[in-house]
Every structure is written in structure tokens, then in C-alpha cells.
C-alpha atoms as a printed R data frame, in Angstrom:
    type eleno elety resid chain resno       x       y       z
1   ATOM     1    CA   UNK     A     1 105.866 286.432 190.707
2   ATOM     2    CA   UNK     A     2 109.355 284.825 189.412
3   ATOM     3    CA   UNK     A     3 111.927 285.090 187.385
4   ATOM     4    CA   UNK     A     4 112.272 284.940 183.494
5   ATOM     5    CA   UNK     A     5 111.552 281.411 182.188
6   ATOM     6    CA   UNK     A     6 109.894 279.833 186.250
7   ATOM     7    CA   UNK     A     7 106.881 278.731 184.470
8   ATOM     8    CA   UNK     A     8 104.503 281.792 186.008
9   ATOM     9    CA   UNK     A     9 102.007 281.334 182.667
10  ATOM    10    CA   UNK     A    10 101.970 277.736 183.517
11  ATOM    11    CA   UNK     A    11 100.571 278.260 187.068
12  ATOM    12    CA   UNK     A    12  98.425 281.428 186.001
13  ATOM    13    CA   UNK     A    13  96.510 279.314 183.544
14  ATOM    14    CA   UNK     A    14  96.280 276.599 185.614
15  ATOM    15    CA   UNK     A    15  94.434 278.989 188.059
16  ATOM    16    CA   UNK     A    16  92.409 280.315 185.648
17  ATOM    17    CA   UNK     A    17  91.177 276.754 184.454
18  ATOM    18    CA   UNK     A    18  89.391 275.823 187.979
19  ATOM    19    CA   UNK     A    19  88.466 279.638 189.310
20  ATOM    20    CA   UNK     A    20  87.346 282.428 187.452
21  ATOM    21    CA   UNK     A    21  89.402 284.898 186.852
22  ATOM    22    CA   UNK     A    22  90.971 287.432 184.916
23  ATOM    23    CA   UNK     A    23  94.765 288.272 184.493
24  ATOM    24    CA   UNK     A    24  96.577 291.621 184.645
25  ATOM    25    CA   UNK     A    25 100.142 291.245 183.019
26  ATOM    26    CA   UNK     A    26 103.023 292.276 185.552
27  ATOM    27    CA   UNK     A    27 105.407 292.900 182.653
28  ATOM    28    CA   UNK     A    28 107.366 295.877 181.425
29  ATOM    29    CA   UNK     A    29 108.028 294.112 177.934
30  ATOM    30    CA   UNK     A    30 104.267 292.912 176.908
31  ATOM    31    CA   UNK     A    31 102.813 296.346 176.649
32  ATOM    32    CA   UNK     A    32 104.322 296.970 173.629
33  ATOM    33    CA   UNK     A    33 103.035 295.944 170.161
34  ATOM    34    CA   UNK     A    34 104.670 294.003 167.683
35  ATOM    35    CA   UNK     A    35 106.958 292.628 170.349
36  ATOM    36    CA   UNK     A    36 105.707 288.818 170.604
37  ATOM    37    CA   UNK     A    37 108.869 286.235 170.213
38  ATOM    38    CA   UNK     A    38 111.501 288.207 172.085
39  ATOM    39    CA   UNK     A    39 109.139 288.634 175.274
40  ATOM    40    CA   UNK     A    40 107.823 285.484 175.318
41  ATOM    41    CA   UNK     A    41 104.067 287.108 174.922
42  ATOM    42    CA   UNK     A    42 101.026 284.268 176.080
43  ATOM    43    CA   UNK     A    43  99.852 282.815 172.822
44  ATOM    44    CA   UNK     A    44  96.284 283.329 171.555
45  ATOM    45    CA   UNK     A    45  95.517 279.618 172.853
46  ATOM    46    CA   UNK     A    46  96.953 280.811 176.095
47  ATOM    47    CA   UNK     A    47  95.146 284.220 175.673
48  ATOM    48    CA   UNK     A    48  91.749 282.501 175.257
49  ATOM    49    CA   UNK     A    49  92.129 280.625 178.543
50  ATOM    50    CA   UNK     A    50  91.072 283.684 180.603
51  ATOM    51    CA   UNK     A    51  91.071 287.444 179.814
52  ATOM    52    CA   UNK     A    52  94.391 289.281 179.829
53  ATOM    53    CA   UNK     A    53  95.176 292.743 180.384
54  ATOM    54    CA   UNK     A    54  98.382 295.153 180.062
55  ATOM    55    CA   UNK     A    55  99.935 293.135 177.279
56  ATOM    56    CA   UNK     A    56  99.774 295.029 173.233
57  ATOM    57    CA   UNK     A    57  98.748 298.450 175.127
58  ATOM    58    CA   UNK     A    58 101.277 301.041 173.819
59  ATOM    59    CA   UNK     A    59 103.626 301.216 170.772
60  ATOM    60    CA   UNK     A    60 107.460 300.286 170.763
61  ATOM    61    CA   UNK     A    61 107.892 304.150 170.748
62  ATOM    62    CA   UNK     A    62 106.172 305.033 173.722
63  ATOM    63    CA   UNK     A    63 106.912 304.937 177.313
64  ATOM    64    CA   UNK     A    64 105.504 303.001 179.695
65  ATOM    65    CA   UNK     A    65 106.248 304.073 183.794
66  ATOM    66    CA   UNK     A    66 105.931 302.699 187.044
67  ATOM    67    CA   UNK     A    67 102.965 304.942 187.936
68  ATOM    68    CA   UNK     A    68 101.251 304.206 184.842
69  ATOM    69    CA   UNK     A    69 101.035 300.867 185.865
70  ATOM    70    CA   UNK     A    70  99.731 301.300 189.436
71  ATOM    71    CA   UNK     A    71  96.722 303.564 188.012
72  ATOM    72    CA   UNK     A    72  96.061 300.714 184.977
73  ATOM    73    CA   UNK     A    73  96.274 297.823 188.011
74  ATOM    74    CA   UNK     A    74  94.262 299.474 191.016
75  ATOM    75    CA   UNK     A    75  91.555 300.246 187.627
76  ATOM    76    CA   UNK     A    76  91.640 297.143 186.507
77  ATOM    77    CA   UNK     A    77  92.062 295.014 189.914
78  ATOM    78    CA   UNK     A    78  88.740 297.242 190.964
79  ATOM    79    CA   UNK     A    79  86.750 296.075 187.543
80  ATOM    80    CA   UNK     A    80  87.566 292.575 187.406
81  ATOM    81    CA   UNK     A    81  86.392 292.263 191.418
82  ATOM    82    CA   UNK     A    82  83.248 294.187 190.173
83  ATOM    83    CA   UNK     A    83  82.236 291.127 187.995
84  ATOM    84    CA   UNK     A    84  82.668 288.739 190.540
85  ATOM    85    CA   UNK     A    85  86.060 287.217 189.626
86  ATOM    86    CA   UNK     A    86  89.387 287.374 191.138
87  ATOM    87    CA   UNK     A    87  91.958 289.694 189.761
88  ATOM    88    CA   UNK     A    88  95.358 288.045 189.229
89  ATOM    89    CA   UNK     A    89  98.692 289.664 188.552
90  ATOM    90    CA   UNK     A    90 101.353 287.401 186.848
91  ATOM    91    CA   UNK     A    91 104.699 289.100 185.869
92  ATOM    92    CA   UNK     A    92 107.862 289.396 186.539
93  ATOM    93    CA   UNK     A    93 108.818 292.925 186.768
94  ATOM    94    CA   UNK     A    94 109.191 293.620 190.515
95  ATOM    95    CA   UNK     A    95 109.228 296.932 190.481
96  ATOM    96    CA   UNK     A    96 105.652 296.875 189.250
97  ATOM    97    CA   UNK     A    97 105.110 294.570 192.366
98  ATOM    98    CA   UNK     A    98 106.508 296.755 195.076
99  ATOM    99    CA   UNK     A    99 104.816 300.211 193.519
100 ATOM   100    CA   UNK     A   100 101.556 298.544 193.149
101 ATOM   101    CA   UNK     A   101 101.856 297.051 197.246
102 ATOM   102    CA   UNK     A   102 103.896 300.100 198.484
103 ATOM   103    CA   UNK     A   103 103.071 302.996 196.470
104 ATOM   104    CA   UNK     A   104 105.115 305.162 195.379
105 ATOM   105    CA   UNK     A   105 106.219 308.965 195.118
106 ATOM   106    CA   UNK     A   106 104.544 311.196 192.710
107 ATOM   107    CA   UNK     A   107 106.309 311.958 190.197
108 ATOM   108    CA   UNK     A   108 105.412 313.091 186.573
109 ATOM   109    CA   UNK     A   109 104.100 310.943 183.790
110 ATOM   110    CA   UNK     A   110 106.639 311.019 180.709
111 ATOM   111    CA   UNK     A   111 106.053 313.750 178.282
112 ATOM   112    CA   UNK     A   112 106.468 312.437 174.650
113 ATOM   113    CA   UNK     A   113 108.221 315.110 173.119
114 ATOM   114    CA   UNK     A   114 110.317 315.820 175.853
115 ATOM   115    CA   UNK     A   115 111.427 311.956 176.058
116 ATOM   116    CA   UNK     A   116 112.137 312.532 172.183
117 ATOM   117    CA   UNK     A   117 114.472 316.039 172.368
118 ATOM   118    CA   UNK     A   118 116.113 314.499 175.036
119 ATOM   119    CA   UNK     A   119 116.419 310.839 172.726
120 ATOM   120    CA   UNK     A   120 117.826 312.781 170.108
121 ATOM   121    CA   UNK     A   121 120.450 315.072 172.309
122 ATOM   122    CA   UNK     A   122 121.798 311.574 173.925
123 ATOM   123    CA   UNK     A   123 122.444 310.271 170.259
124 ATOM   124    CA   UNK     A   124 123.911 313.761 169.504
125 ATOM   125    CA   UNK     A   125 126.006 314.588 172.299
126 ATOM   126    CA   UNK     A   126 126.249 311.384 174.230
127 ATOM   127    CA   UNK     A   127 124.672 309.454 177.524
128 ATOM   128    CA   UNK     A   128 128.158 310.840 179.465
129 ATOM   129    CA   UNK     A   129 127.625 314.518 178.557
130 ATOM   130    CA   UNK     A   130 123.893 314.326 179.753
131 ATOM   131    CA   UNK     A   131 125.230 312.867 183.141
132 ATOM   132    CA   UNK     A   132 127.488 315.471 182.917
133 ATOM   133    CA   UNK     A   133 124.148 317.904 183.124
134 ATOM   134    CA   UNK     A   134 122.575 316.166 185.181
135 ATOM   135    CA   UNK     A   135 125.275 316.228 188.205
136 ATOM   136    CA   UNK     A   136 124.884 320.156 187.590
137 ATOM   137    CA   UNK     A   137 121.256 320.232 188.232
138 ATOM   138    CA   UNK     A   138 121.000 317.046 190.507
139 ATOM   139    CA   UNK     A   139 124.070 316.316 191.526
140 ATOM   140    CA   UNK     A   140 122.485 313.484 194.451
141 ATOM   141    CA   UNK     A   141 120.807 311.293 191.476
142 ATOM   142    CA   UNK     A   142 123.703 312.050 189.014
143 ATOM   143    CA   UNK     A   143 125.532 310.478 191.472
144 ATOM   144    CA   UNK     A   144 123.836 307.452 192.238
145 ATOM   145    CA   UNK     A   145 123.826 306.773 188.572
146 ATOM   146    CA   UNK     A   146 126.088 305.156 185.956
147 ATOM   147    CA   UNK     A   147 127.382 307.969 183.195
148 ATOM   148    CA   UNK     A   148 126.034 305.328 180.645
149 ATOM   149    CA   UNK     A   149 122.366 304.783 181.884
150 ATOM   150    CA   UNK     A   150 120.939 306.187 179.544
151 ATOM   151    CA   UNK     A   151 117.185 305.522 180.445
152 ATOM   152    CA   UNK     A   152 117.756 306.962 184.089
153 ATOM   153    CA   UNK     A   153 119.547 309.706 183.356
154 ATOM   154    CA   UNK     A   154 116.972 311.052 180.756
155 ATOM   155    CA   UNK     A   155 113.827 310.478 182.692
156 ATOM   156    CA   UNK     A   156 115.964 312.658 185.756
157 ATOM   157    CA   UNK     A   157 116.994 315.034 182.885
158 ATOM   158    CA   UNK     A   158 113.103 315.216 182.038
159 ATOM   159    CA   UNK     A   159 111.504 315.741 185.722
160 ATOM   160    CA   UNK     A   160 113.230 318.658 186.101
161 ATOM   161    CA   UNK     A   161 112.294 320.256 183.176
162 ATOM   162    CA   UNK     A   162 108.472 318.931 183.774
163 ATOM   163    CA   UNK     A   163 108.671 320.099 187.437
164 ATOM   164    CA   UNK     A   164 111.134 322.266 187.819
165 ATOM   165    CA   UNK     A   165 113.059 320.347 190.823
166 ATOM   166    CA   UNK     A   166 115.546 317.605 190.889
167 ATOM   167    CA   UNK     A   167 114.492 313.956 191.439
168 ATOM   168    CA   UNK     A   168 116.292 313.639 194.486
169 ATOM   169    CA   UNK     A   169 114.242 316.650 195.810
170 ATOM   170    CA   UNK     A   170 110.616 314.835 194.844
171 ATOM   171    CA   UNK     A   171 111.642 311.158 196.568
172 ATOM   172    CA   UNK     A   172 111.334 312.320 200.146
173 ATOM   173    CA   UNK     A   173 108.355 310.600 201.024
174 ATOM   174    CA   UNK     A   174 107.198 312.816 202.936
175 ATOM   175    CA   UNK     A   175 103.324 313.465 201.666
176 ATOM   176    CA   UNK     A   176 104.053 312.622 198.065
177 ATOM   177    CA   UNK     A   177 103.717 308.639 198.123
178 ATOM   178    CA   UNK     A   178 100.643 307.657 196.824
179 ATOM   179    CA   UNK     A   179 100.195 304.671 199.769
180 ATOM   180    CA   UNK     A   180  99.895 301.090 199.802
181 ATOM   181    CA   UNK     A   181  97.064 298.921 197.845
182 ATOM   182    CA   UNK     A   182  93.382 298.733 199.277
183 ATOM   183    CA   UNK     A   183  93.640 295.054 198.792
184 ATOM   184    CA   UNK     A   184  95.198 292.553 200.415
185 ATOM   185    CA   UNK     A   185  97.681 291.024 198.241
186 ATOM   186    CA   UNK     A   186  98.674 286.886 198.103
187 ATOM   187    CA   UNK     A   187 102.285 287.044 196.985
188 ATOM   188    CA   UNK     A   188 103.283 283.621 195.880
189 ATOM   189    CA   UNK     A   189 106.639 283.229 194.020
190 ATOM   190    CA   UNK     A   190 107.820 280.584 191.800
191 ATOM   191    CA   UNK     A   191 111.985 280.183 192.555
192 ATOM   192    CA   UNK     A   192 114.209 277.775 191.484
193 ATOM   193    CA   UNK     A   193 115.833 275.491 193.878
194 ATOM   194    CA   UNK     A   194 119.000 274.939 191.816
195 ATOM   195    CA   UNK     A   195 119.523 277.716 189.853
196 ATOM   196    CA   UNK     A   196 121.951 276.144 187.095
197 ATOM   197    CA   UNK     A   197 118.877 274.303 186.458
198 ATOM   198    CA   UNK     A   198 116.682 277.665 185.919
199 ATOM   199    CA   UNK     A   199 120.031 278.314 183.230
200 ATOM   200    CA   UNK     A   200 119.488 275.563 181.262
201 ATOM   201    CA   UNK     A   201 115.723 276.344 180.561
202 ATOM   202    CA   UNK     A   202 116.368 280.420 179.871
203 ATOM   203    CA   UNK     A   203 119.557 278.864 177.090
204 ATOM   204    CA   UNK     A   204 116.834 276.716 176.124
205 ATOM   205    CA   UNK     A   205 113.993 279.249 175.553
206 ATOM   206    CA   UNK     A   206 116.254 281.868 173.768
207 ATOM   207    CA   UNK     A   207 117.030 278.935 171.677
208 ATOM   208    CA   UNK     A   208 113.885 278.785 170.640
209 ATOM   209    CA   UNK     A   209 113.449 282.337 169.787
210 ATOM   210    CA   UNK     A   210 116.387 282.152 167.486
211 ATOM   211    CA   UNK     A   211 114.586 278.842 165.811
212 ATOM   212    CA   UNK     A   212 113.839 279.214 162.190
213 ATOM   213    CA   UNK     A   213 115.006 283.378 162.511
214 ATOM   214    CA   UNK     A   214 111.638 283.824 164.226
215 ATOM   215    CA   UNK     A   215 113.306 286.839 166.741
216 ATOM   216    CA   UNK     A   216 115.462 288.132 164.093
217 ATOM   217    CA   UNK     A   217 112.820 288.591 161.767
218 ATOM   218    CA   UNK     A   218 110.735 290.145 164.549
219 ATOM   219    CA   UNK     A   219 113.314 292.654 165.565
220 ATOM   220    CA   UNK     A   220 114.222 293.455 161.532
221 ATOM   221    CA   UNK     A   221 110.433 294.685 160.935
222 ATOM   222    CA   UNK     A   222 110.753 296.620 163.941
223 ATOM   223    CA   UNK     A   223 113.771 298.233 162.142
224 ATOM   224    CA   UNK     A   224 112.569 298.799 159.386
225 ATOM   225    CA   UNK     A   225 109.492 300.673 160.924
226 ATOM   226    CA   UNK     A   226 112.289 303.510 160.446
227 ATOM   227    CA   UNK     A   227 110.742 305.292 163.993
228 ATOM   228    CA   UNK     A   228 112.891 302.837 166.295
229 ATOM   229    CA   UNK     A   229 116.349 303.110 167.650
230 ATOM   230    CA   UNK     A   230 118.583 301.044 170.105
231 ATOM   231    CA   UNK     A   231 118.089 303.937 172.578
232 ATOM   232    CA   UNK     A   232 114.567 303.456 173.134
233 ATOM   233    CA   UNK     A   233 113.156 301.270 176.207
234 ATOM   234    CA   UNK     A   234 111.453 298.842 173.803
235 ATOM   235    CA   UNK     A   235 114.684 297.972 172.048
236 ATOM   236    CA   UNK     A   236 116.715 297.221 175.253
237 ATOM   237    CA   UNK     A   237 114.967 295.259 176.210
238 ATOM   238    CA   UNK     A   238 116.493 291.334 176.261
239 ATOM   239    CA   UNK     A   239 117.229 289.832 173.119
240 ATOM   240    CA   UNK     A   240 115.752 292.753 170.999
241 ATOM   241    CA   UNK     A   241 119.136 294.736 172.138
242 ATOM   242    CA   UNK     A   242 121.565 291.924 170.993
243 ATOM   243    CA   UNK     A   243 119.433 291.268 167.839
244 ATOM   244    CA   UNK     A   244 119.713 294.516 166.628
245 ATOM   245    CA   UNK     A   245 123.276 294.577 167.389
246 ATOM   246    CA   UNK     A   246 123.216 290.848 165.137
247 ATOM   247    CA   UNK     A   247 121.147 293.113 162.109
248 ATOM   248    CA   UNK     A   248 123.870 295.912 162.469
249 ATOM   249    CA   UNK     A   249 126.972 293.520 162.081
250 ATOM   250    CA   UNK     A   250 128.113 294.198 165.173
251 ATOM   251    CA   UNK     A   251 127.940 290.740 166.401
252 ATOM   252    CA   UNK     A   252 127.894 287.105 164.736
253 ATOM   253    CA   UNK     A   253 125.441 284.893 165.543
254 ATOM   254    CA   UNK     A   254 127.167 282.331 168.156
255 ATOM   255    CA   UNK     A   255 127.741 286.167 170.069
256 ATOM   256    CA   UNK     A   256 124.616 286.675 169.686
257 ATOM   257    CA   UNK     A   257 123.226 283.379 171.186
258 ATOM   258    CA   UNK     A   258 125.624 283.834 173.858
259 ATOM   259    CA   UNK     A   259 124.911 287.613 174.862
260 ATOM   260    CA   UNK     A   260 121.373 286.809 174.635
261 ATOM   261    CA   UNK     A   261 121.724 284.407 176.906
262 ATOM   262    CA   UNK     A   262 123.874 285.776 179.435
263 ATOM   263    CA   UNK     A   263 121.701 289.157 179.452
264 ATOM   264    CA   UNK     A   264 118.576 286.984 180.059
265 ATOM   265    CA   UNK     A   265 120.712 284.949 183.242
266 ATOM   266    CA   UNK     A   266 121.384 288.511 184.693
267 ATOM   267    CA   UNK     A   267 117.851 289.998 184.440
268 ATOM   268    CA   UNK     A   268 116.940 286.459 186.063
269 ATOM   269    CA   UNK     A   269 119.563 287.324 189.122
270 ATOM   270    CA   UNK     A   270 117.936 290.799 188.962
271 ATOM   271    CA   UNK     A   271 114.497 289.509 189.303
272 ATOM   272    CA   UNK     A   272 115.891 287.237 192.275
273 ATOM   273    CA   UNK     A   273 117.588 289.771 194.392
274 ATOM   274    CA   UNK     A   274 113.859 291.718 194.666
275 ATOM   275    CA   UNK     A   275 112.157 288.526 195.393
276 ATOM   276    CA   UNK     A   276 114.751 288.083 198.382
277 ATOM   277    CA   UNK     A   277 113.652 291.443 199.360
278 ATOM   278    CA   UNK     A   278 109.947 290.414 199.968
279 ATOM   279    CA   UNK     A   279 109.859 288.430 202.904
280 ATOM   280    CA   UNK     A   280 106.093 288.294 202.738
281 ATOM   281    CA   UNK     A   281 106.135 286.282 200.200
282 ATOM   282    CA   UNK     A   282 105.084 282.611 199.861
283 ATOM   283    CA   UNK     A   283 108.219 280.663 197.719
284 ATOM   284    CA   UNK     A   284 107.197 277.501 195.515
285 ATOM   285    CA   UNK     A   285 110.154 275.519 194.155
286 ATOM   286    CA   UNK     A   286 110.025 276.123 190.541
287 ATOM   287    CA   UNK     A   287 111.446 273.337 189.213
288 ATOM   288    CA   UNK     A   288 108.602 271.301 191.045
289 ATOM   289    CA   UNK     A   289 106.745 269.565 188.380
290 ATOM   290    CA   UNK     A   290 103.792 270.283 190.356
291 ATOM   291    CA   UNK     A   291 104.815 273.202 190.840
292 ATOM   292    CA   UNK     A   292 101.485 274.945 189.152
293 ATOM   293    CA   UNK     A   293  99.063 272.835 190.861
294 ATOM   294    CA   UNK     A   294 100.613 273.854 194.522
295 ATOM   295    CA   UNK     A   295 100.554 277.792 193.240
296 ATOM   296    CA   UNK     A   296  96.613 276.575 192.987
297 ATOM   297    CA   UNK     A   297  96.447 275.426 195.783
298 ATOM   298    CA   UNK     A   298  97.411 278.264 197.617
299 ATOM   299    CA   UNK     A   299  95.084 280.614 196.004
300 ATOM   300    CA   UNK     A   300  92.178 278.085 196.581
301 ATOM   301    CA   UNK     A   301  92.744 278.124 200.571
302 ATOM   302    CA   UNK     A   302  93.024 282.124 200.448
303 ATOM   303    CA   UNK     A   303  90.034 282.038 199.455
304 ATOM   304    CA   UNK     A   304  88.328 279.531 201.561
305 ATOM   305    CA   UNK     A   305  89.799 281.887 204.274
306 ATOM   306    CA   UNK     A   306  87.372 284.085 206.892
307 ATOM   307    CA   UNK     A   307  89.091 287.635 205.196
């Protein structure tokens, strides 16, 4: 685990050179297709190192939850054991993380043409006037939820039409979580020490997405797909939001250098303020230029270990 730009391919592949293994992708951004620069996707020479999994599984259109993920991990985690290698989860989407270790309550999957009536009211109406709905029919999540959050507010919007009661009515875990893993889980996170210094290399990776127009280019095909829209969870995601904004005028390109940037930084702090939340974890400093080796390490003696 670790935040955007901590070097957690690095270590992964430096696992997967001395112990065979295969890798399930802990990533909300890689399942989609067509999205390679932007999310910093393993390379095919990275690819080729060891198997990978979750990465190019749905389209930029689709929706990809939570849930979805524990069922694809406890499959896949179950598989990979079955052939006599060691399943390991690289990612940095925490939520993933805690769902996969804690469980989680059942809720519904995401029904397609639901997600896209309600896709199309928010660009008709407005994110504030579906907020405004949902405080009618769930006032307890409307509450706990920005009037512009657009992705919450929908997916609340669209479990009670699916089920017929309000979100906050479902989260009671009270018989609905789905339980912890049947596996015991080595959490080993890769944090930076000085964080300034964890700054420098996210400036210097979007940098390199913006190198010879490579994300720009990758975010105008997307465009000009003609199915894809700045609402969609593909599109916000970091960069692809302010690169769209770049294609529509909205922004010149220093802004959007600098919003890229800055949006990146704050997902980083994001990713953080979980990782301070798991205090099972084992933390590896980063910015260690050993830093992969000792991640290694680690997994080596686990499983030397009697259990």
C-alpha cells in the first residue's frame, strides 16, 4: 500500500522477481481501458514480470464499486493460492484495502441504466437539486454529503430506487456486512519520511505525463469517443479531470500543470490519512533507496513463518 508516486510497482516487481507470484491491482483508476498515461498503468515490460490482474477490466463508461472488487479479489486471491503462488495486492486505493480486510455492508451493485438517467438528470437539473432530493428521501446521507458530490449523491439517489430504502438505513451493520477476509493479510506500506520530498516526485511524474502531449492526447481520444463526459468516474479521475478542462478552454496549460499537480498532492494526503488509520500496518520509509528490497524482505520472513 502507499500513496500516489511511493514507488509500490517498484517493490511489487521486485517481489515478483525472487518469489512467485501473481499481482492483483488495488486501483480504482487501472480498470478502465484506454486510460494508460494519466494512471500511471505498469508497462507491458512491467506487465511481463509477473501476471497482473484488475487493470483494462471495464470501459471508461462503466462503474466499478467497492464490492465488485472484494468478490474479483477473494476470486482471484483463492486462484492464484490454488497454483501454488502467493497472491499480492499492490494499489493504492484504501478503500479497496479496508473492504477487502473488513468487509463491508451489502449494498447493491450499480445498475447501468439507472447510473445513466440519473448522469443525464445531474447534467440537466444540477448536482445541488439532486442533493436537494436526496435530503427528502435520506435526509442522514444528504447530510453528510457535499451538495456538489456528484458521484455520492447519485449512487445514494440510485440505492433507493434499486432497494427501495435509504443508504443510511442499509449501513447498520447489523447482519448485512459481508465479514472480514479468510486470509491473513501482510500489510506493508511504503510512506514518505519527508513529505515535500514525496511533492517533488508526484510534480515530477505529472510532468512527464504532459511530455510530448502524451496525456492530452490520451484524454482527447477519450473525447472524442463521443460516449464520455466530465461527470463520469473515469473522467475525474486525476489529471483526466483537468485535461479535459485544458481541451475545453477552460484552463491554459501552466493551470493545468499546476491543478494537476495540486489535485494529485491532495489525493496523496487522502491516501495518507487512511494509512494513519491502519495501525496494523508495517511502514517502510519510501524515500529509502532500498526501500523495495526491505518490502522483500518482509514478505520473505512471512513466509518463512510457522502460520
Amino acid at each position: 500500500m502507499g500513496p500516489t508516486a511511493s514507488g509500490k510497482t517498484a517493490a511489487a516487481l521486485e517481489i515478483a522477481r525472487h518469489i512467485p507470484c501473481e499481482i492483483i491491482s488495488v486501483d480504482s483508476a487501472l480498470v478502465y481501458r484506454g486510460m494508460d498515461i494519466g494512471t500511471a498503468k505498469p508497462s507491458p515490460a512491467e506487465r511481463a514480470v509477473a501476471p497482473h490482474h484488475l487493470i483494462d477490466i471495464i470501459e471508461p463508461t462503466d462503474a466499478y464499486s467497492a464490492m465488485q472488487f472484494r468478490d474479483d479479489a477473494l476470486r482471484l486471491i483463492a486462484d492464484i493460492a490454488g497454483r501454488g503462488k502467493l497472491p499480492l495486492l499492490v494499489g493504492g486505493t484504501m478503500l479497496y484495502f479496508k473492504v477487502l480486510r473488513d468487509g463491508m455492508d451489502a449494498l447493491p451493485i450499480a445498475d447501468p441504466a439507472l447510473r445513466a438517467r440519473l448522469d443525464a438528470e445531474a447534467a440537466a437539473l444540477g448536482v445541488p437539486a439532486l442533493h436537494a432530493r436526496l435530503a427528502l428521501l435520506d435526509p442522514i446521507t444528504a447530510a453528510r454529503l457535499k451538495p456538489k458530490d456528484s458521484q455520492r449523491i447519485q449512487r445514494a439517489l440510485e440505492i433507493i430506487e434499486l432497494t427501495g430504502q435509504p443508504m443510511s438505513a442499509l449501513l447498520t451493520g447489523d447482519g448485512g456486512n459481508t465479514g472480514p477476509a479468510p486470509y491473513r493479510l501482510l500489510p506493508i506500506a511504503l510512506e514518505p519520511s519527508e513529505r515535500s520530498v514525496l511533492h517533488e516526485r508526484i510534480a515530477q511524474r505529472f510532468d512527464q505525463m504532459l511530455e510530448d502531449d502524451a496525456l492530452l492526447m490520451e484524454v482527447a481520444a477519450l473525447r472524442d469517443r463521443g460516449d464520455l463526459h466530465p461527470g463520469l468516474p473515469s473522467m475525474r479521475c486525476v489529471g483526466y479531470r483537468q485535461a479535459w478542462e485544458f481541451l475545453d478552454g477552460h484552463i491554459d496549460r501552466p493551470t493545468l500543470r499546476d491543478k494537476g499537480i495540486a489535485a494529485t498532492r491532495q489525493l496523496a494526503k487522502r491516501q495518507l490519512t487512511w494509512l494513519r488509520g491502519m495501525d496494523e500496518r508495517i511502514v517502510i520509509d519510501c524515500l529509502d533507496g532500498d526501500a523495495a528490497r526491505q518490502v522483500l524482505g518482509l514478505v520473505e520472513t512471512a513466509m518463512d513463518g510457522p502460520d
